[in-house]
Short mmCIF file of C-alpha atoms in Angstrom, two decimals:
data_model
loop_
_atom_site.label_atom_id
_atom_site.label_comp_id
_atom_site.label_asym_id
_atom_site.label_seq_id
_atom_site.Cartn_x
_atom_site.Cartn_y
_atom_site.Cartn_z
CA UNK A 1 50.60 -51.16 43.04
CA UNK A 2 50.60 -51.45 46.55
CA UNK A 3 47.98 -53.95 49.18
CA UNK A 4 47.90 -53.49 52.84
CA UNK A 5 47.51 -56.65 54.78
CA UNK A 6 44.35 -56.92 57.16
CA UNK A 7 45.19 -59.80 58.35
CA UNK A 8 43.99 -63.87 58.64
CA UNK A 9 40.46 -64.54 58.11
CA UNK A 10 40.31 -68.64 58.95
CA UNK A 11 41.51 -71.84 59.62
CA UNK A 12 40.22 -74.99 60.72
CA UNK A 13 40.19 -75.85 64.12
CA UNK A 14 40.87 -79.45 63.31
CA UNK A 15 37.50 -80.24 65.31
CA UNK A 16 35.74 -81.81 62.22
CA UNK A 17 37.47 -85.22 60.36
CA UNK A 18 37.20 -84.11 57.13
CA UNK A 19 38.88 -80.51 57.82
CA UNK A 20 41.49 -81.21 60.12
CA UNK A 21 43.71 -78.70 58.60
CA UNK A 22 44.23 -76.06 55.85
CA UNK A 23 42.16 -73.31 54.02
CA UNK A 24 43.31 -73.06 50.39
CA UNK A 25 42.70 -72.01 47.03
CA UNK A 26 39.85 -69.76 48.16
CA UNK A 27 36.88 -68.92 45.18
CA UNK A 28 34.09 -66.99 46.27
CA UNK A 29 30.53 -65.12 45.10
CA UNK A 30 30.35 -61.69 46.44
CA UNK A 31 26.90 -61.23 44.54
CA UNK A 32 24.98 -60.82 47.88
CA UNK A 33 24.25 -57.67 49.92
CA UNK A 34 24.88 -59.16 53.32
CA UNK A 35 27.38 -61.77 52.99
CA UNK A 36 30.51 -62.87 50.85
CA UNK A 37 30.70 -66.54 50.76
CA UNK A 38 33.80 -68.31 50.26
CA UNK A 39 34.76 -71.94 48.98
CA UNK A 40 37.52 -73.36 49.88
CA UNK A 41 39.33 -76.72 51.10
CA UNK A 42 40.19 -78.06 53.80
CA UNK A 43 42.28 -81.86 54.55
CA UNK A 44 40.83 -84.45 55.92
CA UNK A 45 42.59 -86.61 58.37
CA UNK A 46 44.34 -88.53 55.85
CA UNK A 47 45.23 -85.67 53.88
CA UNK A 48 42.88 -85.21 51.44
CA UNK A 49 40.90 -82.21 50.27
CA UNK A 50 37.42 -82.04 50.69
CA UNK A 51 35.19 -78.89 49.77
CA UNK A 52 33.13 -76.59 51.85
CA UNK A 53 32.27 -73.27 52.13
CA UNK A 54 31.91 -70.38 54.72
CA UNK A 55 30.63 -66.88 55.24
CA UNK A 56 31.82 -63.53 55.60
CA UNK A 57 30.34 -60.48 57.08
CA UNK A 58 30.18 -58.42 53.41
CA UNK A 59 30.79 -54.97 55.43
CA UNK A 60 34.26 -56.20 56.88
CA UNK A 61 35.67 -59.53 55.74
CA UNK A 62 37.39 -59.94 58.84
CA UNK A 63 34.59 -61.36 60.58
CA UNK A 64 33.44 -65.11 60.01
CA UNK A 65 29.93 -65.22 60.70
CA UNK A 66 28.91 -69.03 59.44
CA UNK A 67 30.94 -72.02 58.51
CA UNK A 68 29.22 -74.59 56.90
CA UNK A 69 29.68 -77.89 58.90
CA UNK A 70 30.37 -80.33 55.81
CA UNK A 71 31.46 -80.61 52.71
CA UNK A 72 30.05 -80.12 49.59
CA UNK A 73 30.40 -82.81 47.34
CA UNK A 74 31.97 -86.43 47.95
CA UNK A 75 34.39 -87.72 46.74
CA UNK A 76 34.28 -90.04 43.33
CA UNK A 77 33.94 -93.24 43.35
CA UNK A 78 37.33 -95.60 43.00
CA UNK A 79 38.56 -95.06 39.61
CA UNK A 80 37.48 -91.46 38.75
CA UNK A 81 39.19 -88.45 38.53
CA UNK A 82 38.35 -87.07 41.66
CA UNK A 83 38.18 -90.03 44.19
CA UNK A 84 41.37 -88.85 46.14
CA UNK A 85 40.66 -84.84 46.65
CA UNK A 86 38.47 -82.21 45.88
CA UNK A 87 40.04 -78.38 45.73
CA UNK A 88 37.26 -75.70 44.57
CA UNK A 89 39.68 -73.31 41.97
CA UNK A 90 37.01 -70.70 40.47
CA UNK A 91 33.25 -70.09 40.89
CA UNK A 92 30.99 -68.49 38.34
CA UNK A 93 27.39 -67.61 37.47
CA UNK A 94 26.03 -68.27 34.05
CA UNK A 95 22.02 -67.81 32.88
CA UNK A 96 21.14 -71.37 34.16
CA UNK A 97 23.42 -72.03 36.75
CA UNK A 98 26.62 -71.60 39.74
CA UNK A 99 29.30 -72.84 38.52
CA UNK A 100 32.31 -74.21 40.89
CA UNK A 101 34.82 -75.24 39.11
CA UNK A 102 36.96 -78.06 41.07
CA UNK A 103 40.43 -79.67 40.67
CA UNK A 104 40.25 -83.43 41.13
CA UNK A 105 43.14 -85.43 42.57
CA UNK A 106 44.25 -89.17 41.94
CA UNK A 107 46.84 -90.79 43.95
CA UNK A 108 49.60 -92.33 41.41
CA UNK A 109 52.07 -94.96 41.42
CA UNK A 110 54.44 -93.65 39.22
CA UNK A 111 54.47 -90.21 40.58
CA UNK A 112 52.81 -88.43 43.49
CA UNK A 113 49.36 -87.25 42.70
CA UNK A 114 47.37 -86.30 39.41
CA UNK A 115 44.89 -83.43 38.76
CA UNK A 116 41.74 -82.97 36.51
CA UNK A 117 39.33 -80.22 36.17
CA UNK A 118 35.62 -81.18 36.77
CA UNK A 119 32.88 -78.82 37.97
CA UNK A 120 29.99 -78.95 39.83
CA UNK A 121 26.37 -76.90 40.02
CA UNK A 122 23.88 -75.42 42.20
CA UNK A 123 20.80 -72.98 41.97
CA UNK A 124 21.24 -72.15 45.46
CA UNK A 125 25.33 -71.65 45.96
CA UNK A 126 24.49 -74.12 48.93
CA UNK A 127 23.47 -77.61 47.31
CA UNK A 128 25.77 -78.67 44.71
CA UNK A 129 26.35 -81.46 42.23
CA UNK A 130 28.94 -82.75 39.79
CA UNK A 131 27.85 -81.76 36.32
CA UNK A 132 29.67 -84.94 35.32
CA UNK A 133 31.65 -88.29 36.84
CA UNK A 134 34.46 -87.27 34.46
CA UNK A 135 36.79 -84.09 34.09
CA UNK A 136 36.31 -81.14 31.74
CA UNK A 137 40.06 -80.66 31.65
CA UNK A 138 41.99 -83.36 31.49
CA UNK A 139 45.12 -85.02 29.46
CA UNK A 140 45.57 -84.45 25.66
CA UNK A 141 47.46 -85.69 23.10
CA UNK A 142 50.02 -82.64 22.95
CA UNK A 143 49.37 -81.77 27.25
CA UNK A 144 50.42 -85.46 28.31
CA UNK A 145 50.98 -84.17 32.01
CA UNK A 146 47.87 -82.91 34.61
CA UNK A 147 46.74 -79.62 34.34
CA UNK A 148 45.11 -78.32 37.91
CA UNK A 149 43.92 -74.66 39.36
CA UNK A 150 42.27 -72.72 36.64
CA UNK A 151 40.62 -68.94 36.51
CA UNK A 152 36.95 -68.81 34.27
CA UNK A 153 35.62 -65.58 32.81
CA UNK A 154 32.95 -65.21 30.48
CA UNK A 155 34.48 -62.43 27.66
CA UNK A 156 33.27 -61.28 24.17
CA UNK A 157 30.80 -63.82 24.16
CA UNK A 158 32.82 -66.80 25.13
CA UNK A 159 34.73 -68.54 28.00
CA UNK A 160 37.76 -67.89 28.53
CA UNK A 161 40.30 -70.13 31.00
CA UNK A 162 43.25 -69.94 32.16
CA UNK A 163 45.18 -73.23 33.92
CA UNK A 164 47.87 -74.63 35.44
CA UNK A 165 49.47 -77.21 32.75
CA UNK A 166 51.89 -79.42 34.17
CA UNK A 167 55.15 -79.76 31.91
CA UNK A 168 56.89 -82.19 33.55
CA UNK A 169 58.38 -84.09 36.64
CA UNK A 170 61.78 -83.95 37.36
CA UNK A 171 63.64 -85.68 40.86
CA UNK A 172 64.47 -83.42 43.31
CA UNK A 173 67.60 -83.30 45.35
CA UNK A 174 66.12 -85.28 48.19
CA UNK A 175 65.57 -87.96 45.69
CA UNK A 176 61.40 -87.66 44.95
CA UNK A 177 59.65 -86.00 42.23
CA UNK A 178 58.67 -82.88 41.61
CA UNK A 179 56.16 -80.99 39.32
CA UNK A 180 57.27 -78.12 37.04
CA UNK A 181 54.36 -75.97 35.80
CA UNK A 182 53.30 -72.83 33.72
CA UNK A 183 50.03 -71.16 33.33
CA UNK A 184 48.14 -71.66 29.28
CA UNK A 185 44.81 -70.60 27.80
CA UNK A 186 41.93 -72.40 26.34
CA UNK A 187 38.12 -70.73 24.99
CA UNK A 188 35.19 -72.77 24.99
CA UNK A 189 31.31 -71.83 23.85
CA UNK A 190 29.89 -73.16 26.85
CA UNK A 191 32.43 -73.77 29.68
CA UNK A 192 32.36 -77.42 29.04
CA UNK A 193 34.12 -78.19 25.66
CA UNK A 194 37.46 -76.43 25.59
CA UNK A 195 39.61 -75.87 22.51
CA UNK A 196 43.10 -76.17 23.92
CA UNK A 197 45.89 -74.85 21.09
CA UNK A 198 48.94 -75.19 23.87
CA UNK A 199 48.58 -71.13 24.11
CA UNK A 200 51.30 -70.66 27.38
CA UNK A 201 49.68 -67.73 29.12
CA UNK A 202 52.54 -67.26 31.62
CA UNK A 203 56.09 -68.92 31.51
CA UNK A 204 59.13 -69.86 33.50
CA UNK A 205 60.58 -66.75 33.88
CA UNK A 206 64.20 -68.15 34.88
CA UNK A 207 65.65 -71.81 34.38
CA UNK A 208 65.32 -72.04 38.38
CA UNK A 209 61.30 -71.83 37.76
CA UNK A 210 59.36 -74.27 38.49
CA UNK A 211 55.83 -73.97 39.35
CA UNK A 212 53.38 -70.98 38.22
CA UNK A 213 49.84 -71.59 39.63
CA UNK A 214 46.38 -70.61 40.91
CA UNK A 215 45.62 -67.68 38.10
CA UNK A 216 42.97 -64.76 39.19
CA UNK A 217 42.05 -62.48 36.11
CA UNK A 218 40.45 -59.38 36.09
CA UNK A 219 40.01 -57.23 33.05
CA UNK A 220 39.93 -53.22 33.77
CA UNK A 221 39.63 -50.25 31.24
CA UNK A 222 40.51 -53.65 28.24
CA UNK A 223 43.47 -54.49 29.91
CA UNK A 224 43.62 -57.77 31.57
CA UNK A 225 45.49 -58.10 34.59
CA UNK A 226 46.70 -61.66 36.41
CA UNK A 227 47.59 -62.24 39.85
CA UNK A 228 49.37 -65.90 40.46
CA UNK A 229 51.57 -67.92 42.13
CA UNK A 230 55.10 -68.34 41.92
CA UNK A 231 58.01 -70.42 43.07
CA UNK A 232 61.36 -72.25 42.87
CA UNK A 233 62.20 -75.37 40.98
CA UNK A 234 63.42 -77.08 44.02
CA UNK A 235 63.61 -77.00 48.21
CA UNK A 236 60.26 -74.65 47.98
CA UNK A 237 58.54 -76.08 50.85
CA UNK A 238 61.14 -74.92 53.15
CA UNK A 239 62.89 -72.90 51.79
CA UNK A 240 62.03 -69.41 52.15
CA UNK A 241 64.16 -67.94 49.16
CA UNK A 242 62.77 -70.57 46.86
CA UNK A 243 58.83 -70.61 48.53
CA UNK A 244 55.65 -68.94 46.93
CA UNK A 245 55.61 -65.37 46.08
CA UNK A 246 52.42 -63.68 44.16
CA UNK A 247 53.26 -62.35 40.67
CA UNK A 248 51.50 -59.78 38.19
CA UNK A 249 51.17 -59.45 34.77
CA UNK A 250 48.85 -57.62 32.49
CA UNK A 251 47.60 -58.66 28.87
CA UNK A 252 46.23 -56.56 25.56
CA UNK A 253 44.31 -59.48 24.47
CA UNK A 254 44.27 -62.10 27.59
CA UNK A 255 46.59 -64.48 25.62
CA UNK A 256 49.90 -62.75 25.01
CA UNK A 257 51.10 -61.61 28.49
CA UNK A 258 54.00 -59.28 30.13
CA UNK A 259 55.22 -60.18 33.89
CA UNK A 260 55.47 -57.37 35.90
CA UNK A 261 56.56 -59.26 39.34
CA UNK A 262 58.30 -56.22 40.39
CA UNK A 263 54.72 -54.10 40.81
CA UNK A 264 52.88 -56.72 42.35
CA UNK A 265 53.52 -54.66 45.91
CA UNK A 266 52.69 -57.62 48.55
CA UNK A 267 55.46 -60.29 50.03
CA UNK A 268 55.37 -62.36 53.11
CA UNK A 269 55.24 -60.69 56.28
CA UNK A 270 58.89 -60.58 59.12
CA UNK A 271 56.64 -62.95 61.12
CA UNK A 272 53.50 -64.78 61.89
CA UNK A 273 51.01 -66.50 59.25
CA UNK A 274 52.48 -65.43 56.17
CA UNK A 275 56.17 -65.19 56.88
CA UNK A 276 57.20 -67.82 54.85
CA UNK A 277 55.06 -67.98 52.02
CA UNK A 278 52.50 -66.31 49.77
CA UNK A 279 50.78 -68.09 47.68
CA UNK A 280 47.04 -69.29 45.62
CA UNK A 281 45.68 -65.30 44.98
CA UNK A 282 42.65 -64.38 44.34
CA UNK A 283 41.58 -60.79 43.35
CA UNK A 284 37.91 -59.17 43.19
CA UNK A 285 36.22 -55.88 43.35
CA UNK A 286 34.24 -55.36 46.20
CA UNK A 287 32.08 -52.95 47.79
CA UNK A 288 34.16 -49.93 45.29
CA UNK A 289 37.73 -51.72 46.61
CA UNK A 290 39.86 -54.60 45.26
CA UNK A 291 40.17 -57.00 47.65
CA UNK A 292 42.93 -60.04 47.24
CA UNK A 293 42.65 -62.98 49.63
CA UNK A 294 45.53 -65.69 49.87
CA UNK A 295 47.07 -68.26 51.68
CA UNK A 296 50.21 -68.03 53.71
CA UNK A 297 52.80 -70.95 55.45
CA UNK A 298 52.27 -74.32 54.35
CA UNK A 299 50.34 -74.13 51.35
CA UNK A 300 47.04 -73.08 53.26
CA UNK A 301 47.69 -74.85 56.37
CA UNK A 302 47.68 -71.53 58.43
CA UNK A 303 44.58 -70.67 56.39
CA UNK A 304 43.48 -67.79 54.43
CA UNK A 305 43.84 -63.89 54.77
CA UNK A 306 43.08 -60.69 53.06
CA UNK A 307 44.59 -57.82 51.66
CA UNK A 308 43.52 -54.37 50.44
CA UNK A 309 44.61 -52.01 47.31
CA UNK A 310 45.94 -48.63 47.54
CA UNK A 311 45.38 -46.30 45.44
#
């Protein structure tokens, strides 16, 4: 497997309040002829994510040819799940409906931050609203810890997920805590309801592992096929040794899966963008080619890019 970079696509100028920085954990619908629109988010001047979307020219995704000038959907009101942040993490089109799946953050006392799924729906991929004021994916009695950035497919008559489950915190050298977590699998008969059995989809490959995020799924000739994220248990965010790489690994069945980091064929760049970190995939076909956008240093802050597969 091999991708050749083409280079960044966007980033906020910083001109707007509620996207003064960042372009991360991109999702998009490439079902038109003209354009391929892309959600993403952006942080707000304190910080938080808000949702919005933009457009690409379909014929080369290098070119930006609208950004919408708000965002999508507000954030909850004080108590919910997603009154601190909202990060779009997978869109999808069913019979009635668009589908945007979103992570919801919370601000915590005892740790850092806490994520929920919750999703949101349009008929227009323009107008959206939150299918409910509460998350789809949330704690359970044997997942105690947040689960956040999550790939949906609809396969063999069902939906199929695959999320970032949170195992624990742990303190870090410099004293504050840390998240550790792995990627599991859940079905559900309509998107909404999801039977959770504590299925780990990808693990810590080493002791030294400690977060395994942002899942993109494809399935090709019954094989499925995973692109994710990767990184160190600790000093990751400046670290380069210990930063975000993209991993691989392929599946008979979409549950049981086999890494195959080694064939993944992309790493950060000597310099510029992406030279310190890769990180958040996400991998479609389009237009006969497989196309994998991604963010680079920071954890989006430099914005998003693209890369193409090679035969």
């Amino acid at each position: 497997m091999s991708w050749k970079k083409k280079g960044l696509i966007y980033v906020p100028d910083g001109s707007k309040e509620w996207a003064t920085s960042h372009a991360h954990v991109v999702c998009v619908d490439n079902s038109y002829d003209d354009i391929v629109r892309v959600y993403y988010s952006a942080r707000d001047s304190k910080g938080r994510c808000m949702a919005s979307y933009l457009d690409l020219d379909a014929n080369d995704l290098s070119k930006v040819i609208y950004v919408n000038g708000e965002p999508i959907l507000e954030l909850g009101v004080p108590g919910t799940f997603d009154d601190c942040g909202i990060m779009p993490t997978w869109f999808i089109k069913t019979p009635e409906e668009m589908r945007l799946y979103y992570i919801g953050w919370n601000v915590r006392n005892t740790i850092p931050y806490h994520n929920s799924l919750g999703y949101a729906v349009s008929q227009d991929g323009v107008n959206f609203q939150k299918a409910f004021d509460g998350p789809v994916i949330d704690r359970i009695p044997t997942e105690p810890q947040f689960s956040g950035s999550a790939c949906v497919l609809f396969d063999q008559g069902i939906y199929k997920m695959w999320y970032l489950n949170c195992t624990h915190w742990h303190t870090a050298v410099d004293g504050k805590l840390e998240p550790s977590y792995h990627i599991k699998y859940a079905e559900s008969p309509d998107g909404i309801y999801w039977k959770r059995e504590g299925k780990v989809a990808i693990d810590y490959f080493h002791p030294n592992e400690g977060g395994i995020s942002r899942p993109s799924v494809l399935i090709e000739d019954g094989i499925y096929k995973m692109w994710f994220s990767y990184r160190g248990e600790e000093d990751y965010r400046d670290n380069t040794k210990n930063s975000y790489r993209i991993g691989y690994a392929e599946s008979e069945d979409g549950i049981a899966w086999q890494r195959k980091d080694d064939e993944v064929g992309i790493d950060i760049s000597e310099s510029g963008w992406d030279s310190q970190m890769i990180e958040y995939p996400l991998v479609f076909n389009h237009k006969d080619e497989k196309i994998l956008f991604y963010n680079g240093n920071g954890f989006g802050r430099s914005g998003f890019g693209y890369a193409v597969y090679q035969q």
